[in-house]
Amino acid sequence: MYLLLLGIILVLLKYLAVGPVAHWPWWWTLVPFGLAALWWTWADFSGYTKRKAAEKIEKRKQERIERQKESLGLRPRKPR
């Protein structure tokens, strides 16, 4: 996501001819988009995306369980 944001900023700076970016070749300002595509390809291929989604779901599930316990007046046991 950061690479995509960087790419958008660089394209805007190049288009508006701001600072040293105005003198860079266009392909140099488009490199972050290619890197973002590589990152997303790797993340999908390696399972990183699914693993992060599963962790997020598990965290939300645990928070929901804790809220339900508190609303029922049940306190988690303290370890001895």
mmCIF file of C-alpha atoms in Angstrom:
data_model
loop_
_atom_site.group_PDB
_atom_site.id
_atom_site.type_symbol
_atom_site.label_atom_id
_atom_site.label_comp_id
_atom_site.label_asym_id
_atom_site.label_seq_id
_atom_site.Cartn_x
_atom_site.Cartn_y
_atom_site.Cartn_z
ATOM 1 C CA MET A 1 0.000 0.000 0.000
ATOM 2 C CA TYR A 2 2.878 2.342 0.753
ATOM 3 C CA LEU A 3 4.391 1.686 -2.648
ATOM 4 C CA LEU A 4 1.103 2.542 -4.330
ATOM 5 C CA LEU A 5 0.875 5.798 -2.384
ATOM 6 C CA LEU A 6 4.490 6.632 -3.244
ATOM 7 C CA GLY A 7 3.786 5.947 -6.921
ATOM 8 C CA ILE A 8 0.768 8.255 -6.919
ATOM 9 C CA ILE A 9 2.764 11.026 -5.251
ATOM 10 C CA LEU A 10 5.650 10.656 -7.719
ATOM 11 C CA VAL A 11 3.304 10.715 -10.727
ATOM 12 C CA LEU A 12 1.615 13.854 -9.408
ATOM 13 C CA LEU A 13 4.965 15.550 -8.815
ATOM 14 C CA LYS A 14 6.125 14.567 -12.312
ATOM 15 C CA TYR A 15 2.880 15.712 -13.952
ATOM 16 C CA LEU A 16 2.893 19.040 -12.096
ATOM 17 C CA ALA A 17 6.650 19.470 -12.719
ATOM 18 C CA VAL A 18 7.514 19.965 -9.068
ATOM 19 C CA GLY A 19 11.068 19.740 -7.757
ATOM 20 C CA PRO A 20 13.693 17.321 -9.008
ATOM 21 C CA VAL A 21 11.029 14.747 -9.921
ATOM 22 C CA ALA A 22 10.152 16.899 -12.937
ATOM 23 C CA HIS A 23 13.512 15.991 -14.519
ATOM 24 C CA TRP A 24 13.274 12.238 -13.891
ATOM 25 C CA PRO A 25 12.285 9.942 -16.745
ATOM 26 C CA TRP A 26 8.681 8.704 -16.640
ATOM 27 C CA TRP A 27 9.684 5.079 -16.151
ATOM 28 C CA TRP A 28 11.500 6.016 -12.929
ATOM 29 C CA THR A 29 8.320 7.551 -11.486
ATOM 30 C CA LEU A 30 6.347 4.415 -12.419
ATOM 31 C CA VAL A 31 8.721 1.963 -10.673
ATOM 32 C CA PRO A 32 6.731 1.942 -7.372
ATOM 33 C CA PHE A 33 3.667 0.611 -9.237
ATOM 34 C CA GLY A 34 5.705 -2.313 -10.544
ATOM 35 C CA LEU A 35 7.110 -2.990 -7.095
ATOM 36 C CA ALA A 36 3.599 -2.907 -5.627
ATOM 37 C CA ALA A 37 2.465 -5.462 -8.223
ATOM 38 C CA LEU A 38 5.420 -7.694 -7.330
ATOM 39 C CA TRP A 39 4.621 -7.373 -3.620
ATOM 40 C CA TRP A 40 0.954 -8.298 -4.126
ATOM 41 C CA THR A 41 1.914 -11.247 -6.322
ATOM 42 C CA TRP A 42 4.342 -12.532 -3.705
ATOM 43 C CA ALA A 43 1.868 -11.955 -0.846
ATOM 44 C CA ASP A 44 -0.848 -13.940 -2.630
ATOM 45 C CA PHE A 45 1.498 -16.710 -3.742
ATOM 46 C CA SER A 46 3.130 -17.208 -0.336
ATOM 47 C CA GLY A 47 -0.126 -17.207 1.634
ATOM 48 C CA TYR A 48 0.760 -14.019 3.511
ATOM 49 C CA THR A 49 -2.563 -12.387 2.608
ATOM 50 C CA LYS A 50 -4.666 -15.344 3.799
ATOM 51 C CA ARG A 51 -2.625 -15.704 6.983
ATOM 52 C CA LYS A 52 -3.101 -12.029 7.881
ATOM 53 C CA ALA A 53 -6.843 -12.267 7.156
ATOM 54 C CA ALA A 54 -7.130 -15.362 9.371
ATOM 55 C CA GLU A 55 -5.254 -13.609 12.197
ATOM 56 C CA LYS A 56 -7.601 -10.629 11.947
ATOM 57 C CA ILE A 57 -10.672 -12.875 12.089
ATOM 58 C CA GLU A 58 -9.280 -14.781 15.075
ATOM 59 C CA LYS A 59 -8.538 -11.538 16.934
ATOM 60 C CA ARG A 60 -12.075 -10.260 16.331
ATOM 61 C CA LYS A 61 -13.459 -13.618 17.502
ATOM 62 C CA GLN A 62 -11.467 -13.485 20.760
ATOM 63 C CA GLU A 63 -12.545 -9.888 21.406
ATOM 64 C CA ARG A 64 -16.181 -10.857 20.835
ATOM 65 C CA ILE A 65 -15.861 -13.801 23.249
ATOM 66 C CA GLU A 66 -14.322 -11.547 25.906
ATOM 67 C CA ARG A 67 -17.119 -8.976 25.498
ATOM 68 C CA GLN A 68 -19.736 -11.700 25.860
ATOM 69 C CA LYS A 69 -18.067 -13.048 29.012
ATOM 70 C CA GLU A 70 -17.977 -9.578 30.542
ATOM 71 C CA SER A 71 -21.642 -8.945 29.692
ATOM 72 C CA LEU A 72 -22.585 -12.242 31.390
ATOM 73 C CA GLY A 73 -20.595 -11.295 34.465
ATOM 74 C CA LEU A 74 -18.024 -14.011 33.974
ATOM 75 C CA ARG A 75 -14.449 -13.084 34.638
ATOM 76 C CA PRO A 76 -11.599 -15.023 33.112
ATOM 77 C CA ARG A 77 -9.704 -17.099 35.652
ATOM 78 C CA LYS A 78 -6.417 -15.716 36.851
ATOM 79 C CA PRO A 79 -3.444 -18.038 36.406
ATOM 80 C CA ARG A 80 -2.097 -19.482 39.654
#
